[in-house]
Amino acid sequence: SLLEINRKAGVDRAIVQYLRGRYGLVIGEQTARRLKTEIGVAYAGIDRGSRTVGGRSVESGLAAEMTVTSADLCEALRKPLLTLLQQIRTTLEAVPPELSADVSGRGLLLCGDSARIPGFAKSIANGVGVRVNTPQDPGTYVIRGLQNLIQEE
């Protein structure tokens, strides 16, 4: 499923790894998630500012702080976004022709917290070549759909 594809892409983990590799700052996934929510972008040219975060220096092992920009997060998200695009293409190539035609006509529905990242839908639309729709509250969309199914039975 695309939910599993997104987990494998590891958006939060990618932010942790990027900051460690680029700046030598170790942060947790909770901090990475907060950065993603507050200043994350998935398309170059979108500026959501910066945040100062605390963590641990790889070099000294001591507490450290640094300012992280939305450009940093855009770079950190590049690899998981490319992974996601490849997995979407692979999935679309494997579906029956009728479903493929439906996706071409209606587009994809982008759900989950990553759907809230500015530029995420545009990056997927450009990378896959189909329209991407994002619901009003993508973080709870799947849960609400399941709730509706349960209530109908």
XYZ file of N, CA, C and O in Angstrom:
612
model
N 0.829 -1.187 0.000
C 0.000 0.000 0.000
C 0.869 1.244 0.000
O 2.034 1.200 0.390
N 0.284 2.360 -0.406
C 1.049 3.603 -0.418
C 1.381 4.078 0.984
O 2.387 4.741 1.195
N 0.572 3.702 1.986
C 0.896 4.038 3.371
C 2.212 3.383 3.760
O 3.088 4.010 4.336
N 2.373 2.125 3.406
C 3.614 1.413 3.711
C 4.774 2.003 2.919
O 5.885 2.114 3.418
N 4.522 2.405 1.685
C 5.559 3.040 0.879
C 6.055 4.304 1.573
O 7.252 4.553 1.666
N 5.144 5.114 2.095
C 5.529 6.344 2.772
C 6.353 6.044 4.021
O 7.324 6.720 4.314
N 5.976 5.013 4.773
C 6.750 4.638 5.956
C 8.148 4.209 5.563
O 9.113 4.540 6.229
N 8.254 3.437 4.473
C 9.566 2.991 4.025
C 10.409 4.171 3.557
O 11.622 4.161 3.685
N 9.761 5.173 2.980
C 10.493 6.354 2.541
C 11.110 7.058 3.742
O 12.155 7.675 3.634
N 10.473 6.965 4.918
C 11.046 7.439 6.166
C 11.322 8.926 6.218
O 12.460 9.329 6.426
N 10.303 9.734 6.058
C 10.462 11.183 6.040
C 11.105 11.691 7.331
O 12.097 12.429 7.288
N 10.590 11.299 8.485
C 11.153 11.777 9.756
C 12.584 11.284 9.940
O 13.466 12.034 10.340
N 12.799 10.030 9.628
C 14.140 9.445 9.744
C 15.127 10.148 8.808
O 16.295 10.347 9.153
N 14.660 10.543 7.627
C 15.528 11.238 6.672
C 15.989 12.588 7.226
O 17.138 13.003 7.004
N 15.112 13.271 7.950
C 15.479 14.555 8.563
C 16.542 14.321 9.631
O 17.548 15.047 9.699
N 16.355 13.297 10.464
C 17.333 12.952 11.500
C 18.695 12.680 10.853
O 19.722 13.222 11.282
N 18.718 11.854 9.820
C 19.969 11.480 9.158
C 20.625 12.665 8.463
O 21.854 12.803 8.486
N 19.832 13.522 7.856
C 20.380 14.684 7.167
C 21.094 15.622 8.146
O 22.223 16.054 7.901
N 20.422 15.945 9.250
C 21.031 16.871 10.216
C 22.280 16.273 10.852
O 23.260 16.977 11.104
N 22.271 14.988 11.068
C 23.459 14.322 11.625
C 24.613 14.370 10.623
O 25.744 14.697 10.966
N 24.334 14.023 9.381
C 25.373 13.988 8.352
C 25.883 15.359 7.933
O 27.082 15.562 7.760
N 24.977 16.284 7.784
C 25.359 17.618 7.281
C 25.944 18.516 8.363
O 26.894 19.242 8.123
N 25.331 18.489 9.553
C 25.726 19.424 10.603
C 26.285 18.762 11.858
O 26.671 19.455 12.795
N 26.278 17.436 11.905
C 26.781 16.756 13.094
C 25.895 16.940 14.309
O 26.374 16.910 15.439
N 24.596 17.124 14.082
C 23.645 17.308 15.167
C 22.715 16.096 15.223
O 22.067 15.756 14.234
N 22.665 15.466 16.387
C 21.785 14.318 16.577
C 20.497 14.808 17.215
O 20.519 15.435 18.277
N 19.375 14.534 16.538
C 18.057 14.857 17.077
C 17.214 13.592 17.057
O 17.566 12.622 16.381
N 16.098 13.593 17.756
C 15.193 12.454 17.753
C 14.123 12.608 16.680
O 13.948 13.691 16.100
N 13.392 11.529 16.443
C 12.340 11.567 15.422
C 11.198 12.490 15.814
O 10.543 13.061 14.946
N 10.963 12.671 17.099
C 9.913 13.599 17.532
C 10.279 15.038 17.130
O 9.438 15.781 16.637
N 11.530 15.416 17.307
C 11.992 16.747 16.889
C 11.924 16.869 15.378
O 11.513 17.896 14.836
N 12.306 15.807 14.677
C 12.241 15.811 13.210
C 10.803 16.004 12.745
O 10.535 16.770 11.813
N 9.854 15.334 13.401
C 8.438 15.453 13.049
C 7.951 16.887 13.256
O 7.209 17.439 12.449
N 8.395 17.502 14.357
C 8.012 18.886 14.639
C 8.581 19.828 13.570
O 7.881 20.704 13.067
N 9.841 19.624 13.195
C 10.436 20.439 12.132
C 9.681 20.266 10.826
O 9.402 21.241 10.125
N 9.345 19.021 10.497
C 8.598 18.739 9.264
C 7.275 19.497 9.255
O 6.897 20.110 8.259
N 6.587 19.473 10.393
C 5.287 20.127 10.504
C 5.401 21.646 10.454
O 4.611 22.316 9.793
N 6.392 22.191 11.133
C 6.501 23.646 11.266
C 7.154 24.337 10.072
O 6.722 25.416 9.678
N 8.209 23.746 9.506
C 8.930 24.453 8.430
C 9.264 23.569 7.228
O 9.968 23.998 6.318
N 8.746 22.333 7.212
C 9.070 21.426 6.118
C 8.505 21.878 4.788
O 7.397 22.410 4.714
N 9.288 21.694 3.738
C 8.858 21.961 2.367
C 9.399 20.853 1.471
O 10.436 20.273 1.755
N 8.684 20.576 0.399
C 9.098 19.519 -0.514
C 9.347 20.049 -1.921
O 9.507 19.269 -2.847
N 9.386 21.360 -2.049
C 9.581 21.958 -3.370
C 10.481 23.172 -3.199
O 10.178 24.057 -2.383
N 11.569 23.205 -3.934
C 12.529 24.317 -3.813
C 11.846 25.648 -4.108
O 10.964 25.738 -4.949
N 12.241 26.662 -3.389
C 11.690 27.992 -3.592
C 10.605 28.375 -2.608
O 10.189 29.526 -2.561
N 10.135 27.416 -1.830
C 9.148 27.716 -0.788
C 9.925 27.967 0.496
O 10.747 27.150 0.904
N 9.689 29.107 1.134
C 10.412 29.442 2.360
C 9.437 29.542 3.522
O 8.561 30.386 3.524
N 9.605 28.665 4.500
C 8.768 28.695 5.700
C 9.571 29.118 6.926
O 9.168 28.890 8.056
N 10.735 29.692 6.682
C 11.528 30.217 7.776
C 12.475 29.198 8.365
O 12.931 28.276 7.695
N 12.769 29.376 9.650
C 13.733 28.520 10.328
C 13.307 28.296 11.773
O 12.462 29.015 12.302
N 13.920 27.305 12.400
C 13.690 26.998 13.811
C 15.023 26.615 14.438
O 15.849 25.969 13.807
N 15.192 27.014 15.680
C 16.354 26.584 16.438
C 15.986 25.293 17.154
O 14.938 25.205 17.791
N 16.840 24.283 17.003
C 16.583 22.990 17.640
C 17.771 22.585 18.494
O 18.910 22.941 18.205
N 17.461 21.852 19.527
C 18.504 21.326 20.388
C 18.694 19.848 20.138
O 17.764 19.146 19.761
N 19.906 19.412 20.346
C 20.231 18.007 20.174
C 21.574 17.739 20.819
O 21.956 18.404 21.775
N 22.296 16.801 20.229
C 23.615 16.453 20.742
C 24.616 16.517 19.608
O 24.345 16.053 18.500
N 25.760 17.074 19.892
C 26.830 17.163 18.908
C 27.451 15.791 18.701
O 27.799 15.110 19.671
N 27.614 15.386 17.441
C 28.271 14.125 17.126
C 29.733 14.195 17.582
O 30.269 13.237 18.132
N 30.347 15.329 17.382
C 31.775 15.506 17.672
C 32.086 15.472 19.167
O 32.952 14.742 19.613
N 31.347 16.262 19.953
C 31.678 16.390 21.381
C 30.827 15.492 22.279
O 31.205 15.218 23.416
N 29.668 15.080 21.782
C 28.759 14.296 22.611
C 27.966 15.149 23.587
O 27.186 14.630 24.381
N 28.154 16.455 23.522
C 27.472 17.381 24.424
C 26.249 17.989 23.762
O 26.093 17.944 22.534
N 25.407 18.604 24.599
C 24.224 19.286 24.076
C 24.657 20.377 23.097
O 25.695 21.035 23.291
N 23.861 20.536 22.045
C 24.162 21.546 21.027
C 22.859 22.085 20.468
O 21.823 21.429 20.527
N 22.927 23.305 19.930
C 21.783 23.939 19.271
C 22.209 24.426 17.911
O 23.367 24.759 17.698
N 21.243 24.477 17.025
C 21.504 25.065 15.710
C 20.199 25.517 15.088
O 19.122 25.093 15.497
N 20.311 26.372 14.098
C 19.149 26.857 13.363
C 19.006 26.021 12.099
O 19.953 25.873 11.333
N 17.821 25.482 11.902
C 17.498 24.667 10.737
C 16.530 25.459 9.886
O 15.560 26.023 10.393
N 16.779 25.509 8.579
C 15.929 26.276 7.663
C 15.014 25.346 6.864
O 15.252 24.137 6.781
N 14.011 25.939 6.248
C 13.130 25.150 5.384
C 13.911 24.607 4.186
O 13.594 23.532 3.679
N 14.968 25.318 3.748
C 15.811 24.805 2.661
C 16.532 23.529 3.095
O 16.705 22.602 2.292
N 16.967 23.469 4.364
C 17.571 22.244 4.892
C 16.579 21.092 4.805
O 16.926 19.981 4.398
N 15.343 21.359 5.200
C 14.338 20.296 5.188
C 13.987 19.872 3.770
O 13.761 18.685 3.508
N 13.977 20.808 2.845
C 13.723 20.461 1.448
C 14.796 19.493 0.949
O 14.486 18.490 0.301
N 16.036 19.770 1.290
C 17.133 18.881 0.908
C 17.020 17.530 1.609
O 17.226 16.481 1.006
N 16.655 17.531 2.887
C 16.505 16.287 3.646
C 15.384 15.418 3.074
O 15.471 14.189 3.113
N 14.341 16.042 2.546
C 13.185 15.305 2.029
C 13.376 14.826 0.590
O 12.553 14.063 0.076
N 14.437 15.278 -0.066
C 14.643 14.935 -1.472
C 14.722 13.424 -1.704
O 14.019 12.885 -2.559
N 15.530 12.719 -0.910
C 15.688 11.276 -1.123
C 14.405 10.500 -0.831
O 13.996 9.677 -1.652
N 13.737 10.728 0.318
C 12.491 9.976 0.525
C 11.419 10.311 -0.507
O 10.622 9.444 -0.875
N 11.406 11.540 -1.008
C 10.431 11.905 -2.029
C 10.722 11.158 -3.331
O 9.809 10.641 -3.978
N 11.992 11.051 -3.704
C 12.359 10.294 -4.902
C 11.997 8.819 -4.746
O 11.511 8.184 -5.690
N 12.204 8.273 -3.550
C 11.817 6.884 -3.268
C 10.310 6.714 -3.411
O 9.832 5.757 -4.030
N 9.566 7.639 -2.853
C 8.109 7.596 -2.939
C 7.646 7.678 -4.391
O 6.773 6.915 -4.816
N 8.244 8.565 -5.171
C 7.870 8.705 -6.584
C 8.115 7.404 -7.346
O 7.273 6.971 -8.134
N 9.254 6.782 -7.094
C 9.563 5.520 -7.769
C 8.571 4.432 -7.382
O 8.099 3.670 -8.226
N 8.207 4.370 -6.104
C 7.249 3.361 -5.651
C 5.850 3.611 -6.221
O 5.148 2.653 -6.557
N 5.459 4.864 -6.342
C 4.153 5.181 -6.947
C 4.153 4.751 -8.408
O 3.198 4.126 -8.882
N 5.230 5.080 -9.137
C 5.311 4.676 -10.548
C 5.228 3.155 -10.687
O 4.503 2.637 -11.541
N 5.978 2.444 -9.850
C 5.979 0.981 -9.892
C 4.585 0.436 -9.611
O 4.116 -0.491 -10.287
N 3.911 1.006 -8.622
C 2.557 0.573 -8.275
C 1.595 0.836 -9.428
O 0.793 -0.032 -9.794
N 1.672 2.015 -10.024
C 0.771 2.356 -11.127
C 1.010 1.478 -12.359
O 0.074 1.173 -13.096
N 2.249 1.068 -12.565
C 2.550 0.184 -13.703
C 1.975 -1.217 -13.496
O 1.731 -1.937 -14.459
N 1.769 -1.606 -12.238
C 1.314 -2.963 -11.937
C -0.203 -3.112 -11.821
O -0.699 -4.228 -11.756
N -0.939 -2.006 -11.806
C -2.392 -2.094 -11.619
C -3.081 -2.414 -12.946
O -2.533 -2.163 -14.018
N -4.296 -2.966 -12.881
C -5.056 -3.249 -14.104
C -5.305 -1.960 -14.908
O -5.380 -0.872 -14.327
N -5.436 -2.077 -16.217
C -5.625 -0.904 -17.079
C -6.823 -0.031 -16.674
O -6.756 1.187 -16.795
N -7.897 -0.651 -16.201
C -9.079 0.116 -15.803
C -8.768 1.045 -14.634
O -9.204 2.190 -14.599
N -8.022 0.533 -13.678
C -7.643 1.346 -12.525
C -6.670 2.439 -12.940
O -6.760 3.576 -12.478
N -5.766 2.109 -13.831
C -4.825 3.100 -14.344
C -5.561 4.245 -15.042
O -5.228 5.421 -14.853
N -6.579 3.903 -15.813
C -7.385 4.934 -16.481
C -8.125 5.783 -15.456
O -8.242 7.007 -15.615
N -8.619 5.155 -14.388
C -9.310 5.874 -13.321
C -8.366 6.868 -12.638
O -8.732 8.013 -12.385
N -7.140 6.418 -12.365
C -6.153 7.300 -11.729
C -5.815 8.464 -12.662
O -5.697 9.610 -12.221
N -5.686 8.181 -13.949
C -5.396 9.253 -14.908
C -6.516 10.285 -14.942
O -6.265 11.479 -15.061
N -7.749 9.811 -14.827
C -8.892 10.721 -14.872
C -9.145 11.466 -13.578
O -9.407 12.669 -13.582
N -9.054 10.763 -12.475
C -9.382 11.361 -11.174
C -8.164 11.862 -10.413
O -8.282 12.712 -9.537
N -7.016 11.272 -10.666
C -5.807 11.636 -9.945
C -5.609 10.783 -8.711
O -6.390 9.884 -8.419
N -4.544 11.065 -7.990
C -4.224 10.374 -6.742
C -4.753 11.170 -5.568
O -4.867 12.395 -5.642
N -5.039 10.495 -4.481
C -5.463 11.152 -3.245
C -4.320 11.022 -2.252
O -3.927 9.913 -1.886
N -3.774 12.135 -1.855
C -2.622 12.160 -0.956
C -3.101 12.345 0.474
O -3.724 13.353 0.802
N -2.843 11.341 1.326
C -3.296 11.365 2.722
C -2.096 11.228 3.650
O -1.023 10.843 3.239
N -2.316 11.518 4.924
C -1.275 11.396 5.928
C -0.628 12.737 6.221
O -0.854 13.726 5.522
N 0.180 12.764 7.267
C 0.796 14.020 7.692
C 1.724 14.628 6.649
O 1.838 15.836 6.551
N 2.379 13.798 5.868
C 3.289 14.340 4.849
C 2.540 15.130 3.776
O 3.125 15.995 3.124
N 1.254 14.860 3.607
C 0.452 15.592 2.626
C 0.340 17.069 2.981
O 0.048 17.898 2.131
N 0.585 17.394 4.246
C 0.511 18.795 4.699
C 1.770 19.593 4.383
O 1.784 20.808 4.546
N 2.827 18.924 3.962
C 4.083 19.609 3.664
C 3.899 20.403 2.375
O 3.581 19.826 1.328
N 4.100 21.728 2.434
C 3.962 22.523 1.214
C 4.873 22.014 0.096
O 6.052 21.730 0.321
N 4.294 21.859 -1.075
C 5.034 21.398 -2.239
C 5.046 19.888 -2.413
O 5.484 19.388 -3.447
N 4.576 19.127 -1.431
C 4.610 17.666 -1.510
C 3.711 17.174 -2.653
O 4.148 16.374 -3.486
N 2.487 17.650 -2.699
C 1.558 17.233 -3.754
C 2.064 17.658 -5.127
O 1.998 16.885 -6.096
N 2.604 18.871 -5.222
C 3.127 19.365 -6.498
C 4.308 18.521 -6.971
O 4.424 18.204 -8.154
N 5.179 18.140 -6.043
C 6.327 17.302 -6.392
C 5.875 15.948 -6.920
O 6.427 15.431 -7.886
N 4.869 15.370 -6.278
C 4.363 14.070 -6.728
C 3.675 14.210 -8.083
O 3.901 13.411 -8.987
N 2.864 15.245 -8.238
C 2.177 15.461 -9.517
C 3.186 15.625 -10.661
O 3.037 15.016 -11.725
N 4.213 16.425 -10.429
C 5.234 16.623 -11.463
C 6.048 15.356 -11.710
O 6.403 15.049 -12.842
N 6.333 14.616 -10.650
C 7.170 13.430 -10.769
C 6.464 12.235 -11.380
O 7.097 11.392 -12.008
N 5.157 12.137 -11.194
C 4.408 10.981 -11.688
C 3.605 11.332 -12.934
O 3.314 10.473 -13.752
N 3.232 12.584 -13.069
C 2.491 13.009 -14.251
C 0.987 12.850 -14.148
O 0.311 12.753 -15.171
N 0.468 12.797 -12.930
C -0.981 12.758 -12.731
C -1.361 13.810 -11.690
O -0.532 14.244 -10.894
N -2.622 14.198 -11.724
C -3.126 15.164 -10.749
C -3.084 14.538 -9.358
O -3.327 13.349 -9.184
N -2.797 15.357 -8.363
C -2.771 14.888 -6.977
C -3.742 15.743 -6.184
O -3.659 16.975 -6.189
N -4.677 15.089 -5.512
C -5.673 15.771 -4.689
C -5.317 15.571 -3.220
O -4.874 14.500 -2.817
N -5.514 16.605 -2.421
C -5.263 16.522 -0.988
C -6.552 16.886 -0.257
O -7.090 17.970 -0.469
N -7.064 16.000 0.611
C -8.295 16.313 1.349
C -8.069 17.418 2.378
O -6.928 17.768 2.693
N -9.143 17.943 2.904
C -9.107 19.030 3.886
C -8.212 18.707 5.077
O -7.408 19.509 5.490
N -8.374 17.518 5.642
C -7.569 17.102 6.793
C -6.904 15.772 6.454
O -7.380 14.707 6.855
N -5.780 15.812 5.729
C -5.174 14.575 5.244
C -4.658 13.655 6.345
O -4.556 12.450 6.153
N -4.356 14.206 7.508
C -3.830 13.405 8.600
C -4.825 12.412 9.171
O -4.453 11.363 9.680
N -6.110 12.720 9.095
C -7.133 11.833 9.656
C -8.066 11.266 8.589
O -9.033 10.591 8.907
N -7.784 11.524 7.331
C -8.677 11.131 6.246
C -8.922 9.620 6.187
O -10.062 9.173 6.061
N -7.866 8.831 6.291
C -8.008 7.378 6.204
C -8.801 6.854 7.400
O -9.690 6.015 7.246
N -8.519 7.373 8.576
C -9.242 6.948 9.783
C -10.734 7.262 9.646
O -11.585 6.421 9.969
N -11.050 8.457 9.158
C -12.461 8.825 9.000
C -13.138 7.950 7.958
O -14.297 7.564 8.105
N -12.417 7.588 6.895
C -12.981 6.688 5.887
C -13.269 5.310 6.462
O -14.324 4.725 6.191
N -12.349 4.801 7.266
C -12.577 3.505 7.917
C -13.752 3.582 8.885
O -14.557 2.651 8.972
N -13.858 4.691 9.584
C -14.974 4.890 10.520
C -16.302 4.851 9.758
O -17.256 4.220 10.204
N -16.341 5.492 8.612
C -17.563 5.477 7.799
C -17.906 4.069 7.337
O -19.079 3.675 7.328
N -16.900 3.289 6.945
C -17.139 1.902 6.516
C -17.711 1.059 7.662
O -18.642 0.285 7.476
N -17.161 1.228 8.843
C -17.625 0.467 10.005
C -19.062 0.833 10.343
O -19.881 -0.032 10.648
N -19.387 2.126 10.282
C -20.732 2.589 10.612
C -21.761 2.104 9.583
O -22.911 1.891 9.921
N -21.347 1.901 8.327
C -22.268 1.425 7.298
C -22.615 -0.031 7.475
O -23.664 -0.484 7.036
N -21.744 -0.803 8.107
C -22.010 -2.250 8.266
C -22.914 -2.536 9.362
O -23.568 -2.310 10.078
